[in-house]
Each structure stands twice: as C-alpha cells, then as structure tokens.
Coordinates of C-alpha atoms and ligand atoms in Angstrom, one line a residue:
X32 CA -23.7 4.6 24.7
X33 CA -24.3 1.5 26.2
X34 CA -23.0 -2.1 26.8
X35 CA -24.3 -3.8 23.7
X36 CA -25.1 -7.3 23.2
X37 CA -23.1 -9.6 20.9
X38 CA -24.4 -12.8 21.8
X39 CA -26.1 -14.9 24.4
X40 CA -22.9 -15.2 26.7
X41 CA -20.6 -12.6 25.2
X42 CA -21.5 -8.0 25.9
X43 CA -19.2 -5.0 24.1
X44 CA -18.1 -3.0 26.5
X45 CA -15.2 -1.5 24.8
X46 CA -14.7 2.5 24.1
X47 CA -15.1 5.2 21.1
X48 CA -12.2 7.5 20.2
X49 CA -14.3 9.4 18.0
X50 CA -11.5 12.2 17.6
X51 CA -8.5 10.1 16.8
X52 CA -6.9 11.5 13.7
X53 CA -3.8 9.6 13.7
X54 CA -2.0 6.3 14.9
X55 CA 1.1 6.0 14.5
X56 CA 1.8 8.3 11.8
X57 CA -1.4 7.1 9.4
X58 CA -4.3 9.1 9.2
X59 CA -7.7 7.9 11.0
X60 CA -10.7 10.7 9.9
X61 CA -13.0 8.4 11.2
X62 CA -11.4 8.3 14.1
X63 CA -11.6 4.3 16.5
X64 CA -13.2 2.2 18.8
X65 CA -10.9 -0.3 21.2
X66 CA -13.3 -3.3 21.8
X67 CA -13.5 -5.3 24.7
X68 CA -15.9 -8.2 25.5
X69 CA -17.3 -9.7 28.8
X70 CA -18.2 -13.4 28.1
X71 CA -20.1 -14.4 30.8
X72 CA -20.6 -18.4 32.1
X73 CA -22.6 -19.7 35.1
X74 CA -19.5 -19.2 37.3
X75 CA -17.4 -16.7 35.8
X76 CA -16.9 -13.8 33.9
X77 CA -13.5 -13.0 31.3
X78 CA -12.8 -9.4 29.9
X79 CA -11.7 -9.6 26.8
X80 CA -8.9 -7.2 26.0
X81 CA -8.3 -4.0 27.4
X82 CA -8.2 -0.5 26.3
X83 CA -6.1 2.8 25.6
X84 CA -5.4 4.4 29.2
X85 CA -6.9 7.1 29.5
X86 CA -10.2 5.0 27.9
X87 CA -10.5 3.1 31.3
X88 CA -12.9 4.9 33.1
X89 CA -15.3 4.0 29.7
X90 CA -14.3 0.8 29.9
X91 CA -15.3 0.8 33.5
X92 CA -18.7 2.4 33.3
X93 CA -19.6 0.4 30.9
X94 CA -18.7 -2.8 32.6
X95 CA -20.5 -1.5 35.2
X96 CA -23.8 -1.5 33.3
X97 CA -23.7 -5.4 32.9
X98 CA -21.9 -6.1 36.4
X99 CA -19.8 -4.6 39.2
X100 CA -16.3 -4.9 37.6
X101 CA -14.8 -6.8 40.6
X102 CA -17.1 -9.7 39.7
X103 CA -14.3 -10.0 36.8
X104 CA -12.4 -13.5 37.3
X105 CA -10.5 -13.3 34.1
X106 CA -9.0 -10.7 32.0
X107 CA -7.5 -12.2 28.5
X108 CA -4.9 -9.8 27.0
X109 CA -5.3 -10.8 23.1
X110 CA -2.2 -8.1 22.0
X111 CA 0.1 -6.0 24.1
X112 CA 0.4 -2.7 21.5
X113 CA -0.6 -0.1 24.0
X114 CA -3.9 0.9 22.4
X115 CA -5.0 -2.5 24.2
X116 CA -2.6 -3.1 27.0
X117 CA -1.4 0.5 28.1
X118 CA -5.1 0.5 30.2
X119 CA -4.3 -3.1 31.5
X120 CA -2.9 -2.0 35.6
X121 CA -6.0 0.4 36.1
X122 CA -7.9 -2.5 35.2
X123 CA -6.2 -5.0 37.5
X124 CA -6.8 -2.5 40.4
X125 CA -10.6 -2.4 39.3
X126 CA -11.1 -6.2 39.0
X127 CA -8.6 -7.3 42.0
X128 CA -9.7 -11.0 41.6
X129 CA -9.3 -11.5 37.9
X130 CA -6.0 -13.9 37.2
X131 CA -4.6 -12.3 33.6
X132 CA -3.3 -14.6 30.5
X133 CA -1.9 -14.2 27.3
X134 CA 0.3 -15.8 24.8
X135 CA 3.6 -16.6 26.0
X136 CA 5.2 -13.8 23.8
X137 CA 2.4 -11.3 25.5
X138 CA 3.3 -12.3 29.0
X139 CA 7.0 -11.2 28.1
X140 CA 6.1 -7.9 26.4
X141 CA 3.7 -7.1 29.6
X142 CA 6.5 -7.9 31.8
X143 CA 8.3 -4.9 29.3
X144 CA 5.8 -2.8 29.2
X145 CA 4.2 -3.1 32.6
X146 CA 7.6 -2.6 34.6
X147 CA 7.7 -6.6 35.6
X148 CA 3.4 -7.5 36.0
X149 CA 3.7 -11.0 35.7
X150 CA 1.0 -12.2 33.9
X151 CA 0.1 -16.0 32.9
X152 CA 0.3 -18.1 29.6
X153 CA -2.2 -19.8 27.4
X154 CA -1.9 -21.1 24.6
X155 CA -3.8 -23.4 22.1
X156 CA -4.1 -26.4 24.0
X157 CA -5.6 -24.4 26.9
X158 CA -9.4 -24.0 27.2
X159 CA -10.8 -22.2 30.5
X160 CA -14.2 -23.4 31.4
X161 CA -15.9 -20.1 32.9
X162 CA -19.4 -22.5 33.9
X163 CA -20.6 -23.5 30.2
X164 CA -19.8 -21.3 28.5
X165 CA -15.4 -21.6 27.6
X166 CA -12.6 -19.7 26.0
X167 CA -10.5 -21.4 23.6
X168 CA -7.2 -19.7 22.0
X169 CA -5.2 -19.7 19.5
X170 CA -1.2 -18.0 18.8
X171 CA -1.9 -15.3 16.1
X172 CA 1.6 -14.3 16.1
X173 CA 2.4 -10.9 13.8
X174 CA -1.4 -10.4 13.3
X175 CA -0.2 -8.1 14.0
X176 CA 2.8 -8.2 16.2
X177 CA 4.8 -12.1 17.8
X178 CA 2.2 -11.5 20.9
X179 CA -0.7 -11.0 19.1
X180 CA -3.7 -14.2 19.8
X181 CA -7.2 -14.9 18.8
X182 CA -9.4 -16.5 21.9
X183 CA -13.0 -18.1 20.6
X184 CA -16.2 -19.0 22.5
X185 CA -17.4 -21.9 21.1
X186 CA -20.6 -22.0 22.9
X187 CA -21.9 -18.7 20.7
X188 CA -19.2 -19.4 17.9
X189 CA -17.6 -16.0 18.5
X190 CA -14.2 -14.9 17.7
X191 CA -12.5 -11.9 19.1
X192 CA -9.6 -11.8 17.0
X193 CA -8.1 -8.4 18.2
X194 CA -6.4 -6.4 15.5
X195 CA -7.8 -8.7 13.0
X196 CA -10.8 -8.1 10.7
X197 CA -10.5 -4.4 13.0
X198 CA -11.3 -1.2 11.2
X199 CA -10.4 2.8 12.5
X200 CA -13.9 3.1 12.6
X201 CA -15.6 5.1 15.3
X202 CA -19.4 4.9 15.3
X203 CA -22.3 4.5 17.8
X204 CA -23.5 1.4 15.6
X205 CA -21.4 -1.6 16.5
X206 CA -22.1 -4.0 14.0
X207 CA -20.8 -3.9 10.4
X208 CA -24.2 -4.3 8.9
X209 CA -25.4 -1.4 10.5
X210 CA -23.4 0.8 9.4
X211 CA -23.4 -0.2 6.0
X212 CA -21.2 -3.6 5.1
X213 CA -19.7 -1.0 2.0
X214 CA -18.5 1.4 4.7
X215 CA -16.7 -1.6 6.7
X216 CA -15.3 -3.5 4.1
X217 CA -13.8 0.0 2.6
X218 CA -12.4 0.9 6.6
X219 CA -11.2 -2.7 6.6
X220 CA -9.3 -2.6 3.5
X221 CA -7.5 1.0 4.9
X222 CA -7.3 -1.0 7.8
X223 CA -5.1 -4.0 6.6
X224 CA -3.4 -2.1 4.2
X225 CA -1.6 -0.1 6.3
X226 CA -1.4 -2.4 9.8
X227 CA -1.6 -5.8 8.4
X228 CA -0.3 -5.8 4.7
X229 CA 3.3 -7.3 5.2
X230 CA 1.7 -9.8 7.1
X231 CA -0.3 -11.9 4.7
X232 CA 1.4 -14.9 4.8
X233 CA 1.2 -14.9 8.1
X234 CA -2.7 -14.2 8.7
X235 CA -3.4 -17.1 5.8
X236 CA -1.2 -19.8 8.3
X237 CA -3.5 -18.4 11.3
X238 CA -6.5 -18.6 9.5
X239 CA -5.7 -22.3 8.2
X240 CA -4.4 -22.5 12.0
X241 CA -8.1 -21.6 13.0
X242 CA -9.9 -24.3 11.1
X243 CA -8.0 -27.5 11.5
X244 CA -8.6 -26.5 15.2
X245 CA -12.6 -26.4 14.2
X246 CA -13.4 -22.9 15.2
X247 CA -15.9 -21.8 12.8
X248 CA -17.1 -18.1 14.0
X249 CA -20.6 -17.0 13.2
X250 CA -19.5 -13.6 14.4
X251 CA -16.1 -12.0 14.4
X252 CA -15.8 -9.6 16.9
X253 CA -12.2 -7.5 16.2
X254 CA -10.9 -5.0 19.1
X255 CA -11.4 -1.8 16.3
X256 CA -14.7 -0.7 14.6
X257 CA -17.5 -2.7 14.3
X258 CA -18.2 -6.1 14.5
X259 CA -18.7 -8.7 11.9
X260 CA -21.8 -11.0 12.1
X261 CA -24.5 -13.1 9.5
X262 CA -23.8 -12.7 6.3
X263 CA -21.1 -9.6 6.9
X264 CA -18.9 -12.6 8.4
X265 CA -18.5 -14.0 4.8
X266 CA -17.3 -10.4 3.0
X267 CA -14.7 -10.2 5.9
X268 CA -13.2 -13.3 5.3
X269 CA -13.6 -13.5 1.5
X270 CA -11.8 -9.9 1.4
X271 CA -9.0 -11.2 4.0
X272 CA -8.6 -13.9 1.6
X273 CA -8.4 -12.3 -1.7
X274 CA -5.9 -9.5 -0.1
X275 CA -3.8 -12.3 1.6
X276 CA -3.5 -13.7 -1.7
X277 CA -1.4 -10.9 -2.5
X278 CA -2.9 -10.9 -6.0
X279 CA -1.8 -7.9 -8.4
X280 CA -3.7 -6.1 -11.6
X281 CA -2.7 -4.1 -13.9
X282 CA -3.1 -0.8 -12.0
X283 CA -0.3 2.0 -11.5
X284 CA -0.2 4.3 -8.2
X285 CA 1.3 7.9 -9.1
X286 CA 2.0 9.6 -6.3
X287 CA 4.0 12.8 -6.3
X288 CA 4.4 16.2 -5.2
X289 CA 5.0 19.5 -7.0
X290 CA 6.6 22.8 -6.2
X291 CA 5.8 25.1 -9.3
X292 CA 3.7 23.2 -11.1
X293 CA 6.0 21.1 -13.3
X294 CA 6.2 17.9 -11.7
X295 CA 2.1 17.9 -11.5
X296 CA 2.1 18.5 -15.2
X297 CA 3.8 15.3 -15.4
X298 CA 1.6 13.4 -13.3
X299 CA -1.1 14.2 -15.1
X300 CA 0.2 13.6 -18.6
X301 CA 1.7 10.4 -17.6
X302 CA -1.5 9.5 -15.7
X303 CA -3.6 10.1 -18.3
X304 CA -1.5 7.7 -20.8
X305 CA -1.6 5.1 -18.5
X306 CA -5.1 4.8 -18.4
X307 CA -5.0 5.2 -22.7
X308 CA -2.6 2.3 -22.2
X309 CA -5.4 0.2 -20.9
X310 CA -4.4 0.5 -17.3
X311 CA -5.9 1.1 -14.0
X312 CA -4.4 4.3 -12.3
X313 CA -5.0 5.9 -9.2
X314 CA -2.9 9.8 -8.5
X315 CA -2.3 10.5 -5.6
X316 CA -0.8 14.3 -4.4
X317 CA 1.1 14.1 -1.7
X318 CA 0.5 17.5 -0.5
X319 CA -3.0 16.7 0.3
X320 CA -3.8 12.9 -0.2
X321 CA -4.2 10.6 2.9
X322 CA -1.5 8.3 3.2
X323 CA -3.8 5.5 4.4
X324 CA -6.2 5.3 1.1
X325 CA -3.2 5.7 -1.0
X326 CA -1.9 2.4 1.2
X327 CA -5.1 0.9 0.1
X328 CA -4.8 1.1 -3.4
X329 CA -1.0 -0.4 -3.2
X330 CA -2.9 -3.4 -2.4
X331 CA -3.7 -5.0 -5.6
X332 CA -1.7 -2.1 -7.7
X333 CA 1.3 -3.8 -9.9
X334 CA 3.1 -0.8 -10.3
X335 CA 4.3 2.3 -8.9
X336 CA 5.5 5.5 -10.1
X337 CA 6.8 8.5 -7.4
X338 CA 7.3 12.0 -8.5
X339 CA 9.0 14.8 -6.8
X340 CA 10.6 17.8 -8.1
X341 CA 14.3 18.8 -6.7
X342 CA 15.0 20.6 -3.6
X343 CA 18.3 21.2 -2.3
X344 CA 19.7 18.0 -4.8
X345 CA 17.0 15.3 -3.6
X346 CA 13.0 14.8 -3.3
X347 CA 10.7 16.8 -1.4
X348 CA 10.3 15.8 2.0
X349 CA 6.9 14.8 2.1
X350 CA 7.7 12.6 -1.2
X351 CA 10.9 10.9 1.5
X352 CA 8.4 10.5 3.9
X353 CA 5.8 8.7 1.8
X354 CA 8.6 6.1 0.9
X355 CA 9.9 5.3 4.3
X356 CA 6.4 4.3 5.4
X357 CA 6.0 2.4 2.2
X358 CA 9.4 0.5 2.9
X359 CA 7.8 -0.9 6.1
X360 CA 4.5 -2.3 4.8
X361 CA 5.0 -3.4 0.6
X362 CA 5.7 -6.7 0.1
X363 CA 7.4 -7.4 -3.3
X364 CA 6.5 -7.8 -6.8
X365 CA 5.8 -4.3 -7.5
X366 CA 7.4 -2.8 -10.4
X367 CA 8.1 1.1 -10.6
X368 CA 10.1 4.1 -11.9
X369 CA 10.6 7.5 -10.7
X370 CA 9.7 11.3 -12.5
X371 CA 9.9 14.6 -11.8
X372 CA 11.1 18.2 -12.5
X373 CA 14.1 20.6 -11.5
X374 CA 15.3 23.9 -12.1
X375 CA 18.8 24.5 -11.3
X376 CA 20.2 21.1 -10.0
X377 CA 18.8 18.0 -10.7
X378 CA 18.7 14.7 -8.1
X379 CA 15.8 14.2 -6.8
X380 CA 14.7 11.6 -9.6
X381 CA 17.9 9.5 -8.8
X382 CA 17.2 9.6 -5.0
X383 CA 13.7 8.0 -5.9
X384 CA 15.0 5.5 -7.1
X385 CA 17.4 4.4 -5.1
X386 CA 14.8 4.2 -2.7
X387 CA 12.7 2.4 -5.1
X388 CA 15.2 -0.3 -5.0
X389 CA 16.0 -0.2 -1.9
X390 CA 12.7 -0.8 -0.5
X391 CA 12.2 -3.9 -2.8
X392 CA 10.5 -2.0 -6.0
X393 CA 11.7 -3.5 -9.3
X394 CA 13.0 -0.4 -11.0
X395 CA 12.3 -1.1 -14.5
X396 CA 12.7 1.9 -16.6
X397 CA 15.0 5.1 -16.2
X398 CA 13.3 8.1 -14.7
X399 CA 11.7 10.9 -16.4
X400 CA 13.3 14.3 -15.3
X401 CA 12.1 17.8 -16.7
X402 CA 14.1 20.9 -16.8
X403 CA 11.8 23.9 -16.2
X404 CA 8.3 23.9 -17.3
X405 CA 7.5 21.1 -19.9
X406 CA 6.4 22.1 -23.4
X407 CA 4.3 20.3 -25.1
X408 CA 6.7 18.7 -27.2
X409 CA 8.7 17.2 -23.6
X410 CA 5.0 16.6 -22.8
X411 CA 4.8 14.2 -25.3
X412 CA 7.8 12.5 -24.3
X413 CA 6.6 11.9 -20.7
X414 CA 3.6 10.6 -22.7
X415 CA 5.7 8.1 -24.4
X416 CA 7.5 7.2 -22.0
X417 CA 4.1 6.4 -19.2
X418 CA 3.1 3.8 -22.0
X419 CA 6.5 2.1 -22.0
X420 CA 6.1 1.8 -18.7
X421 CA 2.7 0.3 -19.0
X422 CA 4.0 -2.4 -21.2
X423 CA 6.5 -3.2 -18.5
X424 CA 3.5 -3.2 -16.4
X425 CA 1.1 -5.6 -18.4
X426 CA 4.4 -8.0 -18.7
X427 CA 5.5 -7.8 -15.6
X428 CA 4.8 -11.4 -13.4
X429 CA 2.3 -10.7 -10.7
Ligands
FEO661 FE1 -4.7 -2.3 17.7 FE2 -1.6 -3.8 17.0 O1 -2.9 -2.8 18.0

C-alpha cells in the first residue's frame, strides 16, 4: 500500500494493523490503522503523529515514498497513548533534524514515557510556518486523555484530530466514502462508545474551542481508520454531536449470562415484554457478544438490565467483568435492575446491584431471582415484572 494523498500539502503515510483483535481489553475484529500525515510547505516538512513500535519500519517506508525521512523538520506528537508515541525514539533516530512539539501535558507524559526525551510545547497561540503552508493547534485535553491536541492546516483546511472522529478500522481504502460512509459511521460509533463516551462534555468544549478559533476542516483526518472528507465530514460531525448530547430513548440493554439455561429463559421472557411494552431492546449474551457493540448500544439506551445466575454466592465472572468496564465509560442517567437464577445459594442478583449502584446506575426496581428452572407460571412473573420496569423506563428523566 502506498503513501496516499489527502490534500495538496498534506500525504498519509501511517500503518495498517490488519490483525489487531484487541486494545485494551475491547474487541477490534476489524482490526486498525495508526495514521500519520506529512504536510509538506516550500521549506519544510512536519510528521504528524507517530505510530505503534514495532509499526515504524511502515511508517518509514512509506515516508520514504514521498521523501527521504531525514528531510523531516518537524514531528508533532498530537497524543502520547503508546499506539502513537511508543514508535516516537525510532523515529527521532530516522529524522535527526526534526525538533518535536506537543501540548504541554504531552511534553510531560513523553518525558514519562520516553525515560526523560525532552520534547517542546505548543499550544494554541502557536502557529509554525513550514513555507506557506502552516500548522495551527489546539489543547484537546481528554479527547481522549489531558495530552491529547488537534493541529490544523489551514491552507488545505485539514484537521488531524488524533483519536477523534478515529475508528478500529483497518482497510486498504483510506477514505470513509470509500469504504462505505455506513461502515464508518457504524466503526465510529463502536469507536467513541467505548474510548471516548465519558468524555462528551469534554469533546463538545473542544469542538466549540475549534470554531471560535475559525478552523473549519473540509477534511478530518483522525490517527485510526479512514479519513473523513466532502460530504462524509458532515455525518461525522452531526453523529459527534448528537452522541455528545448524551441524548437517551426509550431503549433497554439486557445483558446476561447463563449456566443451565435458566437465567437465558429470563432474558428472553423479559426481553420479549419489553419490546410488547413499546420499548427498544437490544440482548446481549455475554458468553459470546462483543463487548464493544454492546458499548455502542449503551449509547442512547435509557436503561439497563444485567443478568447472571449464582456461582459460588455472586455473578458469573464474565457478567463482573462486563460491569467493571462499564463503570469506567457510562456516564449517568441510566436506570436499571438486576435478574437472574440460582440453585442452591442465591447472591448473585444482590451483587448486581450493588454494582449497579455503585457505578452510578439508578437502581429502580428489586431484582428478579429464580430458583431452578422457571415454570411458566414464574415465567409470567418475570414477564410482569420486565413491563414494570419499562414504565420506570418511559418515566424516567433522560
Ligand atoms: Fe489512539 Fe488514545 O490512543
């Protein structure tokens, strides 16, 4: 794969990670790219980001394609989470003449992580003139982490925004509208669900940040997946926007897991009298969903119910595990209840839900427990007890 044009001044030369199946503990079946960009003015040139380690020597080649890497005056590090920065020394030692910036926050975390490199700062009121063509930036700070900075080209109105508006997209297209804008926009929602999603408020304040300064991008280049241009530029920001919003429906997530059958019994009952209740439900089985689309449809979803039947006197492990990533990324407002089936000792409802509350969920009815297999008659209960919920639900304030 080549280098591949973005714009008059600006080249991708970043690399594919086509067999990446997980970062940091969320799955990636698509696997990643990690973008960088060469801008190129009629003095000097800027890298743009840096890769993964051991993605260096693609970075490299690639470069190579356009120019002989040394030529490299500048290299702007945009975020220091090592899927951008770990690759930053090797590509020091290639391009021995390029001075290095990044936000003030970012030149502290690469002293950290890069056993004392000093690096420089830039921040907004800096611009760096590279021969007509200029790099302007702006503090992006937790989108995604306090380091984390947008730099712009005015010149060809692109922004290369790192982590933001990136998907875990690996593909030999590099633009959104060729592999399909439905494909992006579905990789960007996985995307922000699960990196960016208790960051909202944050990305909305950048994103006001970045037009009072005037930047208005006619293509949004991100440092994952492809890159946003004509009319894909609009769907990316319109579905930043309406996700920021943090804007809730009347949909119910059921995720759960079963040992013998009983607790899926439930699931399904109470699943299916949600949606008879007029509500929006997505089930998810924790044994075999991904965590990363289930992420996704927490997005928008009001409320929340967890299953798990009882082993050793609390939830399954893969049910625990499921709420401790949830507890880092929800924001509040959801409300939620807990379900689920035992044979000998119960608990494992109760430990939902103090975890439910702990992790910010409204609790808002009392669990559902089953002993043994449900008969129809406790099946009816459950049912009766799903549309209670969904009146909670449908009266619950956004
Ligand atoms: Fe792609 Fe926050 O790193």
């Amino acid at each position: 794969m080549r280098a591949v044009p973005v714009s008059k001044h600006v080249t991708w030369v970043g690399a594919v990670d086509w067999n990446l199946r997980d970062f940091h503990g969320f799955d990636t079946p698509r696997g990643s790219t990690y973008n960088a960009y060469l801008v190129q003015g009629a003095d000097k040139v800027a890298l743009i980001d840096t890769v993964k380690a051991q993605f260096v020597p693609e970075l490299l080649s690639r470069i190579a394609e356009v120019l002989d890497p040394a030529r490299i005056d500048l290299i702007v590090v945009n975020h220091i989470e090592p899927d951008h920065n770990s690759g930053l020394r090797d590509v020091m030692e290639a391009c021995p003449n390029a001075r290095v910036v990044a936000s003030g926050s970012g030149v502290r975390g690469i002293a950290e992580y890069h056993d004392g490199l000093v690096v420089e700062a830039v921040g907004a009121a800096d611009v760096i003139d590279l021969g007509g063509v200029t790099l302007d930036f702006l503090p992006a700070p937790m989108v995604h982490w306090p380091d984390s900075m947008f730099t712009y080209c005015p010149e060809d109105a692109v922004l290369m925004c790192n982590d933001a508006y990136g998907q875990h997209l690996a593909s030999a297209e590099r633009f959104a509208d060729e592999v399909g804008v439905d494909l992006a926009l579905d990789e960007l929602k996985t995307y922000y669900s699960y990196i960016l999603l208790p960051f909202g408020a944050q990305i909305a304040k950048t994103l006001e940040k970045l037009a009072a300064a005037g930047w208005a991008p006619t293509t949004i280049a991100p440092s994952h997946g492809v890159i946003w241009r004509g009319e894909t530029v609009g769907r990316a920001l319109a579905a930043y926007e309406q996700w920021g919003s943090g804007e809730l429906r009347d949909k119910v997530v059921v995720a759960y897991s079963t040992m013998w059958g009983s607790t899926d019994a439930l699931a399904l009952t109470i699943s299916d009298a949600l949606v008879e209740a007029g509500l929006d439900v997505q089930v998810y089985d924790l044994e075999v969903a991904s965590y990363s689309g289930l992420m996704a449809e927490m997005l928008d979803a009001k409320g929340l119910l967890v299953g798990s039947p009882t082993l050793h006197h609390g939830m399954l492990s893969r049910v625990a595990g499921f709420l401790q990533s949830l507890g880092g990324l929800l924001p509040k407002g959801r409300v939620g209840s807990a379900f689920g089936s035992f044979g000998w000792s119960s608990g494992a409802t109760k430990q939902i839900t103090d975890r439910l509350t702990e992790i910010g969920v409204e609790v808002v009815q009392d669990p559902y427990t089953q002993k043994f297999r449900p008969t129809e008659a406790e099946l009816a209960a459950a049912r009766e007890w799903a549309i209670a919920f969904a009146e909670k639900v449908k009266t619950a304030e956004a």
